[in-house]
Coordinates of C-alpha atoms in Angstrom, one line a residue:
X1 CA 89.7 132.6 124.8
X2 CA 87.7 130.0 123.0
X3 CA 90.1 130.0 120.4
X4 CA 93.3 128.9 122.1
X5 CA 91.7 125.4 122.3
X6 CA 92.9 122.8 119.7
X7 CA 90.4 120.2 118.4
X8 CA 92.9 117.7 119.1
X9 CA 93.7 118.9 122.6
X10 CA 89.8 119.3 123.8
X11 CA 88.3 116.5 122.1
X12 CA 90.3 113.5 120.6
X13 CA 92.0 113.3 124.3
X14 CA 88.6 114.0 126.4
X15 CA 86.2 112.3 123.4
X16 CA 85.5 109.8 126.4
X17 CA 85.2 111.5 129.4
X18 CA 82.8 114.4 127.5
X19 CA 81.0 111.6 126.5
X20 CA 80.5 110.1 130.2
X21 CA 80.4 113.7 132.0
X22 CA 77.4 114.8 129.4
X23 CA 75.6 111.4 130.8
X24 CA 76.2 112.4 134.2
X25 CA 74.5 116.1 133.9
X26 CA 71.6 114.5 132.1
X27 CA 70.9 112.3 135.1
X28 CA 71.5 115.0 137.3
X29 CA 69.5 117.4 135.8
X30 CA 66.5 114.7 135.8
X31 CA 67.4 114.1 139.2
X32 CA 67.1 117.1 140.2
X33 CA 63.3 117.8 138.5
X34 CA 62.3 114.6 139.4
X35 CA 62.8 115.4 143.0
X36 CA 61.2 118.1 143.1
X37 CA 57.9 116.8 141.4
X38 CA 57.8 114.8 144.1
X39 CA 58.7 117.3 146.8
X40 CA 56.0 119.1 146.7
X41 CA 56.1 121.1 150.4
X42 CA 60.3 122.0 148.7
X43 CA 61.4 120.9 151.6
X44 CA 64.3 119.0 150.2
X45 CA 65.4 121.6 147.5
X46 CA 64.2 124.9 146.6
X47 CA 63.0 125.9 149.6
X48 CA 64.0 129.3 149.5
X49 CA 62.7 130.0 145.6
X50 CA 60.7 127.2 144.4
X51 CA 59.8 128.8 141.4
X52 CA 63.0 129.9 140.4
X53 CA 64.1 126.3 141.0
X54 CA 61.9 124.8 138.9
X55 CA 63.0 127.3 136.0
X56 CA 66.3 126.9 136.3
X57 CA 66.0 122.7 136.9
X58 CA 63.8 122.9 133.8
X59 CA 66.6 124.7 131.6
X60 CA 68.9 122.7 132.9
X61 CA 67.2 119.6 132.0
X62 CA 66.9 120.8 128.0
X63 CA 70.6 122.1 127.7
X64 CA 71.3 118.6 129.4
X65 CA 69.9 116.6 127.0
X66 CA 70.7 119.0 124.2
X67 CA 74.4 118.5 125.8
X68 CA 74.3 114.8 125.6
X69 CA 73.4 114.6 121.9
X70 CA 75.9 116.7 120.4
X71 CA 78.7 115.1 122.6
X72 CA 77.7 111.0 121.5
X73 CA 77.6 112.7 118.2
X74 CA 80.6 115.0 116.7
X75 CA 82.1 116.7 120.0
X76 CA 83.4 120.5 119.6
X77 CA 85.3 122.5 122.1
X78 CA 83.0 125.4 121.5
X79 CA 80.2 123.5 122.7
X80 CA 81.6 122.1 125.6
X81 CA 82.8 124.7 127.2
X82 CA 80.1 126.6 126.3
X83 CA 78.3 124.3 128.2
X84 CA 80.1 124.0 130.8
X85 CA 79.9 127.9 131.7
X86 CA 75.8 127.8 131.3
X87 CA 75.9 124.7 133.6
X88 CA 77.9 126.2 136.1
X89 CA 75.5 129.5 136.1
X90 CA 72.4 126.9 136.6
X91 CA 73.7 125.0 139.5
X92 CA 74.4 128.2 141.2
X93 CA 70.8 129.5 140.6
X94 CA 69.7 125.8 142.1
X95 CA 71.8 126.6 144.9
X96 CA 70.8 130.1 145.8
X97 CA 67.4 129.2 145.2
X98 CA 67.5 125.9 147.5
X99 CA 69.4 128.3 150.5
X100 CA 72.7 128.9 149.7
X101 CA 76.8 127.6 149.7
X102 CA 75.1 125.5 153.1
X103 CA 73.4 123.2 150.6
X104 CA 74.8 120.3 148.6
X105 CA 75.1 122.3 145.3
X106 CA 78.1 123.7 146.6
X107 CA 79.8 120.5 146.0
X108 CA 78.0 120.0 142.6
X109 CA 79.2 122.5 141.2
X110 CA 83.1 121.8 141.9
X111 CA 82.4 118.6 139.4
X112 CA 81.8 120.4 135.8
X113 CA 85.1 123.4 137.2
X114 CA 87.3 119.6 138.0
X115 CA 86.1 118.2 134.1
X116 CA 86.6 121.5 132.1
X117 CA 90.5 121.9 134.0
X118 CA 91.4 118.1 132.8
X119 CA 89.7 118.7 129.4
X120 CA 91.1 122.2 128.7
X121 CA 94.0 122.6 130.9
X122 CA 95.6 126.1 130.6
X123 CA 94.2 129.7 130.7
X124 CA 90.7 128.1 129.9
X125 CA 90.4 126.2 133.2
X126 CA 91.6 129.1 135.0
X127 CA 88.6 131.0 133.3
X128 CA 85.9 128.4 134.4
X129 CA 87.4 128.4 138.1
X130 CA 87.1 132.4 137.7
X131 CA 83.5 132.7 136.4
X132 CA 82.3 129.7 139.2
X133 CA 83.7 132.6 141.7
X134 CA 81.7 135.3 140.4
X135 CA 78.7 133.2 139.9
X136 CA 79.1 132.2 143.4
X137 CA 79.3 136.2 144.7
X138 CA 76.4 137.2 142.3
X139 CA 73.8 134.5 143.2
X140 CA 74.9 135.1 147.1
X141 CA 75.2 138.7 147.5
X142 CA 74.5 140.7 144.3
X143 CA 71.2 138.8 143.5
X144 CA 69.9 139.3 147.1
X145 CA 72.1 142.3 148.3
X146 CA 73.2 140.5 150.9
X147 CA 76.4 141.0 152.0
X148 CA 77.1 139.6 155.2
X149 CA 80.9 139.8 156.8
X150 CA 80.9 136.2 157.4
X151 CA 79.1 135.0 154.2
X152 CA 81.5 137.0 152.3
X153 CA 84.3 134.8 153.8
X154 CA 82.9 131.8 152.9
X155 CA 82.3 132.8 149.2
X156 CA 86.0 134.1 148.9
X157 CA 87.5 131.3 150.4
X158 CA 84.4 129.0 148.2
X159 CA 86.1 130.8 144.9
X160 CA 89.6 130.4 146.8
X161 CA 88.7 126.2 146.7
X162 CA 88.0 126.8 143.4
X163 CA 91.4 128.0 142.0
X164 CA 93.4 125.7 144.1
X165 CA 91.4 122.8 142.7
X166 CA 92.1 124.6 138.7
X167 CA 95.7 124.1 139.8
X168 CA 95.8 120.9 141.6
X169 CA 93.2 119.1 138.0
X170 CA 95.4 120.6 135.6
X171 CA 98.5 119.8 137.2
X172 CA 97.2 116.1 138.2
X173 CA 96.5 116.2 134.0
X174 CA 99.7 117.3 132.6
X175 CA 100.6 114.2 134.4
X176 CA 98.2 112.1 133.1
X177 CA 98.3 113.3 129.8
X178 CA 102.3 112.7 129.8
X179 CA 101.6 109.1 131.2
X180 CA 98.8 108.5 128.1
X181 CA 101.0 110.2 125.7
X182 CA 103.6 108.1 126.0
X183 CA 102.0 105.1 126.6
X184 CA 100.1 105.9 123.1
X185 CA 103.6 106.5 121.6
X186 CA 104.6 103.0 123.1
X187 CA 101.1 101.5 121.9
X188 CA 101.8 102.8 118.3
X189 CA 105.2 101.5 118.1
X190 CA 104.2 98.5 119.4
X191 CA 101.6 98.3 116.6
X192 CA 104.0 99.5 113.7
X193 CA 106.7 96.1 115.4
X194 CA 104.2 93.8 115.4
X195 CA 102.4 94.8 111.4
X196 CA 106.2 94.6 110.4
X197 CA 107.0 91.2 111.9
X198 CA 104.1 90.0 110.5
X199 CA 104.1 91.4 107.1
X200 CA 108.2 89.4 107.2
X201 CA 106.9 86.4 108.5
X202 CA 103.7 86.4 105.9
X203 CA 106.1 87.2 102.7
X204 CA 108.9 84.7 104.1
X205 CA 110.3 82.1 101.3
X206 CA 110.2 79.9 103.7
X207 CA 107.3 78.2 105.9
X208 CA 106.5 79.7 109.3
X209 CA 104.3 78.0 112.0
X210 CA 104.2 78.8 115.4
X211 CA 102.5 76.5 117.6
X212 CA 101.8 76.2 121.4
X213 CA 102.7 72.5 124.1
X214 CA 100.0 71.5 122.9
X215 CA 100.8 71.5 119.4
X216 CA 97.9 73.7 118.7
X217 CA 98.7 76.4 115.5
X218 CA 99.2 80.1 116.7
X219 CA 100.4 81.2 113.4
X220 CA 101.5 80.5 110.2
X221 CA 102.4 82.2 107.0
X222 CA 101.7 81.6 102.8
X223 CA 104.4 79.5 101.9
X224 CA 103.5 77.2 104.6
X225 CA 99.9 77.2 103.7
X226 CA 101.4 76.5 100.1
X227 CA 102.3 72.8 101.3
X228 CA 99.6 72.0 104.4
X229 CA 96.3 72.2 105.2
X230 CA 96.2 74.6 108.0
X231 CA 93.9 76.6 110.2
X232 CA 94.8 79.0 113.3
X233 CA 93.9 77.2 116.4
X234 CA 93.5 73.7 115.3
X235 CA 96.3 71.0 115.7
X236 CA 99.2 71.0 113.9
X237 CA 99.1 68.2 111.4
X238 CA 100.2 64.6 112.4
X239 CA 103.4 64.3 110.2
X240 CA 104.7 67.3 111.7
X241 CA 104.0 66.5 115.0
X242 CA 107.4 65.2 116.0
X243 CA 109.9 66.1 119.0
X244 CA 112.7 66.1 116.4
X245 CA 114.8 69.5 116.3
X246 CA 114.8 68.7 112.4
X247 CA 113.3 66.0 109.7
X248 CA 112.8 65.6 106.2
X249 CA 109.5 65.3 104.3
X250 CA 107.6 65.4 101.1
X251 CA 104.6 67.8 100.1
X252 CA 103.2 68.8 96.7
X253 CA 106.1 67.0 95.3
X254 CA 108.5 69.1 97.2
X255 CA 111.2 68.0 99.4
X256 CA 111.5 69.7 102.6
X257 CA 113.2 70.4 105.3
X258 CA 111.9 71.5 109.0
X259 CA 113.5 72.7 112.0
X260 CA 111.7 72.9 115.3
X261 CA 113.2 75.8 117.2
X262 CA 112.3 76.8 120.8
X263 CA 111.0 80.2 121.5
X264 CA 112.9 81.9 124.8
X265 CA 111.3 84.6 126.3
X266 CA 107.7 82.8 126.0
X267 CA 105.1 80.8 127.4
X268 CA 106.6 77.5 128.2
X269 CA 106.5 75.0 125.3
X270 CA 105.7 77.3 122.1
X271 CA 108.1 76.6 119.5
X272 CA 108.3 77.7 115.7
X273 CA 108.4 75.0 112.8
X274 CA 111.3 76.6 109.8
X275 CA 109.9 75.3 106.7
X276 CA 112.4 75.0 103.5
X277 CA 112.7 74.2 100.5
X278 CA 115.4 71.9 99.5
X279 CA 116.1 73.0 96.1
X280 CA 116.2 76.5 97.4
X281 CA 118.7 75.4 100.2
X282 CA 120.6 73.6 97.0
X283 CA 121.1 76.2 94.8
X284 CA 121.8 78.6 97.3
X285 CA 125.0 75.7 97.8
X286 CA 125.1 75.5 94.0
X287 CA 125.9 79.5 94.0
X288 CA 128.8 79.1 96.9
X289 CA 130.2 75.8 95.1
X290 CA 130.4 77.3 91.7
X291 CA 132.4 80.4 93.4
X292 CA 134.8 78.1 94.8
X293 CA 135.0 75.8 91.8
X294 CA 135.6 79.3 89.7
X295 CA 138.4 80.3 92.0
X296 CA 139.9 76.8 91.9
X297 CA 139.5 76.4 88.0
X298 CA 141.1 79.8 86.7
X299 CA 144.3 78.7 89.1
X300 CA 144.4 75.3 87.3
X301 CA 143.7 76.6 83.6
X302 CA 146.9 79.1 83.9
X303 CA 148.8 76.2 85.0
X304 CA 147.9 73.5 82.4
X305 CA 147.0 76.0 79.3
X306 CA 150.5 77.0 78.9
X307 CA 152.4 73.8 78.7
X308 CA 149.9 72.1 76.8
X309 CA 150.5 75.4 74.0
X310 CA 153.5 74.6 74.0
X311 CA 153.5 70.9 73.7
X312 CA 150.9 71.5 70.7
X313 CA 153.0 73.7 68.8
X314 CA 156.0 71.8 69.8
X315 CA 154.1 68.9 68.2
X316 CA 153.2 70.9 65.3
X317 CA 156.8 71.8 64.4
X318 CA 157.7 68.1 64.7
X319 CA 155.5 67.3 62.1
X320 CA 157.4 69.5 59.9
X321 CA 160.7 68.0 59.9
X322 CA 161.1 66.3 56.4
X323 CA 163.3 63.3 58.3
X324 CA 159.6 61.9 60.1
X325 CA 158.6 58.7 58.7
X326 CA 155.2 58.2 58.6
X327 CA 154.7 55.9 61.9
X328 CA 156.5 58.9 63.8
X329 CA 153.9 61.5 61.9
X330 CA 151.3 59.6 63.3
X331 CA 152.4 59.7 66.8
X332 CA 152.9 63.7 66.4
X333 CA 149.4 63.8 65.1
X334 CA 147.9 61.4 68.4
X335 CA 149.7 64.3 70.2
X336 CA 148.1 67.1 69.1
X337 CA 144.8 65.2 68.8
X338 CA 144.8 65.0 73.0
X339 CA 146.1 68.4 73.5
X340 CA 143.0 69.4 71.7
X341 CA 140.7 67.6 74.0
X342 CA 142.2 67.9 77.1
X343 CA 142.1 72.4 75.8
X344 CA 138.3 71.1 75.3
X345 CA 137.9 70.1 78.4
X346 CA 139.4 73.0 80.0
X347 CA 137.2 75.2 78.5
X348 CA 134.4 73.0 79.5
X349 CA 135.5 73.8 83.4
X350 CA 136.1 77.4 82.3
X351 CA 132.6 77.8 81.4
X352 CA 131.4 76.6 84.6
X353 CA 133.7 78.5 86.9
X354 CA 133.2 82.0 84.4
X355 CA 129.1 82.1 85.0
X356 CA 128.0 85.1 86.4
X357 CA 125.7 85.4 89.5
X358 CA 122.0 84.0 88.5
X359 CA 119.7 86.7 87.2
X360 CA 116.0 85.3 86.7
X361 CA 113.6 87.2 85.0
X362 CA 109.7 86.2 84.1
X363 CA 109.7 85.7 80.6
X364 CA 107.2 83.5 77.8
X365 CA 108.7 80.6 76.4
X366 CA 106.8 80.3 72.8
X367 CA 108.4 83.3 71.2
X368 CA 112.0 82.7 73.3
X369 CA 111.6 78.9 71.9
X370 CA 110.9 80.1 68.6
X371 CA 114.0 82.3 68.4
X372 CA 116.1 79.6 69.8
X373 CA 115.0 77.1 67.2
X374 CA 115.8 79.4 64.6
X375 CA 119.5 79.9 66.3
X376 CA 119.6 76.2 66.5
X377 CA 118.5 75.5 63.0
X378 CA 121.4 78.1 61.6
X379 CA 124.0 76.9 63.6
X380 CA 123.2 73.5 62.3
X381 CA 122.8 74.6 58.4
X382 CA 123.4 71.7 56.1
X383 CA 122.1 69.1 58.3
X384 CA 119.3 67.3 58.2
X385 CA 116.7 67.1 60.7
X386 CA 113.8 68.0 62.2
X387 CA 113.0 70.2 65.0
X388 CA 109.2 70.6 66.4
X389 CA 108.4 73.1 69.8
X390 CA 105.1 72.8 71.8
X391 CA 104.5 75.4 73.5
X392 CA 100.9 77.3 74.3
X393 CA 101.3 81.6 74.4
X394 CA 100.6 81.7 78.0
X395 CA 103.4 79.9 79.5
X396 CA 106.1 81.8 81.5
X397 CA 109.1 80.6 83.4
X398 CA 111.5 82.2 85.9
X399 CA 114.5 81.8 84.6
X400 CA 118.2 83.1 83.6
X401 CA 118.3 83.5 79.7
X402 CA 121.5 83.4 79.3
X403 CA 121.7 79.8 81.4
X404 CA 118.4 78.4 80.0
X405 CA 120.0 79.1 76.3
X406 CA 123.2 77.1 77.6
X407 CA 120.9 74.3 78.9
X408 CA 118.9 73.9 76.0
X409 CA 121.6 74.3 73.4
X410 CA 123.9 71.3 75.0
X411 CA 120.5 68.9 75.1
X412 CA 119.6 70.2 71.7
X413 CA 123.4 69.5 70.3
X414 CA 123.4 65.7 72.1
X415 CA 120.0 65.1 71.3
X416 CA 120.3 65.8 67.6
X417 CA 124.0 64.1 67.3
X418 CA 122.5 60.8 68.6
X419 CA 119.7 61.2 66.3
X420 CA 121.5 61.4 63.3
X421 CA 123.4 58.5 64.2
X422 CA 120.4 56.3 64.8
X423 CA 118.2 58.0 62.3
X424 CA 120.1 59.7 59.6
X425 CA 117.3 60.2 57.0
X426 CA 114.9 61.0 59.8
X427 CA 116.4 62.9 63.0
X428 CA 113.8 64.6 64.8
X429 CA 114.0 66.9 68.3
X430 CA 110.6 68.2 70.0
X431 CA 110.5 70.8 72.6
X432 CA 107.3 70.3 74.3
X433 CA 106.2 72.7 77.5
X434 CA 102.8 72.2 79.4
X435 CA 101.9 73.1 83.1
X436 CA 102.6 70.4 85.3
X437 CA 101.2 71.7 88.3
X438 CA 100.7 75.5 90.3
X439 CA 104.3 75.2 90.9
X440 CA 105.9 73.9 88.1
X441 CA 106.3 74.2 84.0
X442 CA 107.2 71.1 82.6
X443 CA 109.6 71.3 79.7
X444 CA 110.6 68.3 77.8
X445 CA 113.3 68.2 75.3
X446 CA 112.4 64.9 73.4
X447 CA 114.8 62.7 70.6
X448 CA 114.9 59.8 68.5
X449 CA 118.8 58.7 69.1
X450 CA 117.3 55.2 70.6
X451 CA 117.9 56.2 74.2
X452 CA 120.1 55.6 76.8
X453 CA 121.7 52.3 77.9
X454 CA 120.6 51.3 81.7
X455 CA 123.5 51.0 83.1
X456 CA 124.6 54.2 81.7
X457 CA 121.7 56.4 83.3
X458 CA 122.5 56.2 86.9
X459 CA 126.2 58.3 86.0
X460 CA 124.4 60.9 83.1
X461 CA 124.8 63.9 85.4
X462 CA 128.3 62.9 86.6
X463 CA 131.5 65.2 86.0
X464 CA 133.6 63.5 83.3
X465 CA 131.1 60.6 82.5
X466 CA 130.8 60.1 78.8
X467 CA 130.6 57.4 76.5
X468 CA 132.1 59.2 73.1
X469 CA 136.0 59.0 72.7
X470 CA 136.0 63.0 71.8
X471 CA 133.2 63.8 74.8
X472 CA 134.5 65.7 78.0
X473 CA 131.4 64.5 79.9
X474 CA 130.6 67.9 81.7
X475 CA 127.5 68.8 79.2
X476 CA 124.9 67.3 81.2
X477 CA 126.7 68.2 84.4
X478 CA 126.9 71.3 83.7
X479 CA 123.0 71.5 82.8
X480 CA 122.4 70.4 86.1
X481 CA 124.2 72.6 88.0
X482 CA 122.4 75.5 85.9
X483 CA 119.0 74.4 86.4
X484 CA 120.2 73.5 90.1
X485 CA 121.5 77.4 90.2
X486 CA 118.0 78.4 88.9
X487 CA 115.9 76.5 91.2
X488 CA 114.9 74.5 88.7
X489 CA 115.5 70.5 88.3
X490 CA 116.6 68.1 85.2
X491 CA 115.1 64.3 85.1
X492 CA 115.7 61.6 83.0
X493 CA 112.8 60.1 81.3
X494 CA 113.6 56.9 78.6
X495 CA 111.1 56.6 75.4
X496 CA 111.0 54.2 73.6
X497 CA 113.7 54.4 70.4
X498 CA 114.4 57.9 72.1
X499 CA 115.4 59.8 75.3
X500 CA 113.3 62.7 77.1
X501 CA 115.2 65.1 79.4
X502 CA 112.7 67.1 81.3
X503 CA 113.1 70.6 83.4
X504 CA 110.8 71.3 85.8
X505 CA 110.7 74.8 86.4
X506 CA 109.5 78.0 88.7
X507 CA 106.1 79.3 86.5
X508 CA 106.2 83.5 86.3
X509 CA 103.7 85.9 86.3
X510 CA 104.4 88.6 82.9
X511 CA 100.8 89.6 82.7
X512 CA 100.7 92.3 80.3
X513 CA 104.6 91.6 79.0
X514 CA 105.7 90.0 76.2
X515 CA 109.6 88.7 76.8

């Protein structure tokens, strides 16, 4: 029978009650041999066989406190109900030795047969409720052959109790075990909710802090601790303290933007603070601008690339006829000339609307650098110049290679055409990286074509802003938009008798890689 019990069933569920019931029979068992030290006429218990009394009070005293050990220890079902059958047999040798079902052990006894139904519920509980029967016929009749019509009764309708309290414990358990079950269930998912809201929140992009009326921090995440100094339960810090539903601010360099949003469904006055970052929000709008720029741009090159082929080889042809004076050749030649930059400039807006979604990847810059300056130097074979990189072995950028090539190759083709023109004998270019801070690589692409005019840098960036007759003016546009699309930003920095174009960009972690 012992067998049928499950560990689980007996003592993960009942770990806490076993642990108070084995308290409880300790006490009673000291109880019980403390009072009758003291009663020493028995006239309170064991008046009818003190000495078998003080036996069984005595065993019951060491299996009690033997009980109690192994139960605060490592609880097993064996045990207990072992237990529980040996106490059952002592309190019914206390009670036929102190006179009999009229004493108070009667009721004592009832407490270990209601414990072992609501730990062991089943056949088990049945069993106890059996064996408290025939321990209660045994030490009433069998032990004294008595057997008395009406002390008969009382013992079959005393075992009678017994079964219909076996039936009423274990059904009152299915019920509470059905009730803890689920409410266990509910606990756990509960649990599982909450560890996944908070694992999202934690490993948001953007900031997180929830905050009380009071404007007292319940909560906040990484990125938020990224750019304040925060502790749960002190006060939120005093620039962000503002009834506005959303503001503008700078930290660590960073511009950011914060929305207060009420919480529903709370205690009055909580609200959340949205942390972003701007150049996140903007090159999220880069990626949707491009897409519609793409879409407008592939309309627009069908419809001019076709009459301008024909207007060029139209021209062409008219520069063939042997009847052309040379004023008229000229003006065919001024013809062609613009077709060619205005087919330039169409492939300019091509290449913005053709670029594919952004695809960072961590990568080190010194031997990317040196395998772009090599590319660089080829593609400019036969001129003369100069070109230095900077750049220590542990730097690493998050970046797309593809878009970072495009960047660098347009600054690296201005910087070195200005160059030559102010410096033909001596035309140098430096790319120089360092770490600016924990959140940004500084890389600076450095000339010596005597810089840019002042009233010329506030339109550099500008679509169609150039100074050179044959320029199309999206070069540096277009590097913006790419270091936009890559969460990274371009600056303007003058030099004296040069120019400096910086990108500050995302670092990377490639421990271990070489890319």
């Amino acid at each position: 029978m012992l067998r049928w019990i499950r560990s689980t069933d007996f003592i993960v569920h009942g770990r806490r009650l076993l642990r108070f019931y084995s308290y409880y029979s300790l006490f009673l068992s000291l109880l019980l041999i403390i009072t009758d030290a003291v009663d020493t006429q028995n006239i309170l218990l064991g008046g009818h066989l003190p000495h078998i009394f003080l036996v069984a009070s005595s065993a019951y005293v060491i299996v009690a406190s033997v009980f109690a050990a192994i139960a605060n220890r490592e609880p097993d079902p064996q045990q207990a109900v072992g237990y529980v059958f040996l106490e059952i047999a002592l309190l019914a040798a206390l009670m036929h030795a102190s006179g009999g079902l009229e004493t108070g052990f009667s009721s004592l006894i009832l407490i270990p047969l209601v414990i072992s139904n609501l730990l062991a519920p089943g056949v088990l509980g049945y069993g106890v409720a059996a064996w408290t029967t025939i321990a209660i016929f045994y030490t009433q009749h069998l032990w004294p052959a008595s057997y008395d019509t009406q002390e008969l009764v009382s013992s079959g309708l005393y075992g009678m109790l017994c079964f219909v309290l076996a039936w009423l414990t274990q059904t009152l358990s299915r019920r509470l075990n059905s009730a803890l079950s689920l409410a266990s269930d509910q606990a756990t998912r509960i649990r599982r909710l909450q560890h996944f809201s908070q694992q999202a929140l934690t490993d948001l992009p953007a900031g997180i802090i929830a905050c009380d009326k009071d404007n007292r921090i319940l909560f906040f995440n990484r990125q938020s601790l990224h750019w304040f100094n925060l502790k749960e339960g002190s006060l939120l810090p005093e620039k962000l303290s503002t009834d506005a539903d959303e503001f503008r601010l700078t930290a660590r360099h960073e511009a950011l933007l914060i929305r207060r949003i009420a919480l529903s469904g709370s205690i009055e006055g909580d609200y959340l603070l949205q942390i972003e970052d701007s150049a996140r929000i903007a090159a999220d709008a880069q990626q949707f601008k491009l897409a519609s720029l793409g879409r407008l741009t592939a309309s627009i090159a069908h419809e001019i690339r076709n009459p301008l082929s024909a207007l060029r080889q139209a021209a062409q042809l008219l520069a063939e006829t042997p009847d052309l004076n040379e004023s008229e050749l000229q003006l065919t030649h001024i013809i062609e000339q613009h077709c060619m930059r205005i087919n330039r400039t169409i492939e300019d807006i091509l290449q913005l609307s053709r670029r594919r979604q952004v695809i960072p990847e961590a990568m080190r810059l010194a031997p990317w650098l040196e395998h772009f300056s090599e590319q660089f130097r080829g593609q400019n074979n036969g001129t003369l110049f100069q070109l230095t990189v900077q750049c220590s072995a542990d730097i690493a950028v998050q970046f797309d290679p593809d878009h970072l090539q495009q960047v660098l190759h347009n600054l690296c083709a201005n910087g070195l055409r200005y160059a030559l023109k102010n410096s033909p004998d001596n035309a140098r270019l430096m790319l120089v990286t360092s770490q600016a801070d924990k959140r940004h690589i500084q890389f600076d692409v450095i000339d010596n074509g005597g810089g840019v005019a002042s009233e010329q840098r506030a339109h550099l960036f500008e679509p169609f802003y150039t100074t050179e007759h044959a320029g199309t003016g999206l070069g540096l546009y277009l590097c913006r938009e790419l270091c936009e699309a890559n969460q990274a930003r371009i600056q303007y920095h003058p030099l004296p008798n040069g120019t400096c174009f910086r990108l500050l960009m995302k670092p990377a972690n490639v421990s271990g890689k070489n890319e």
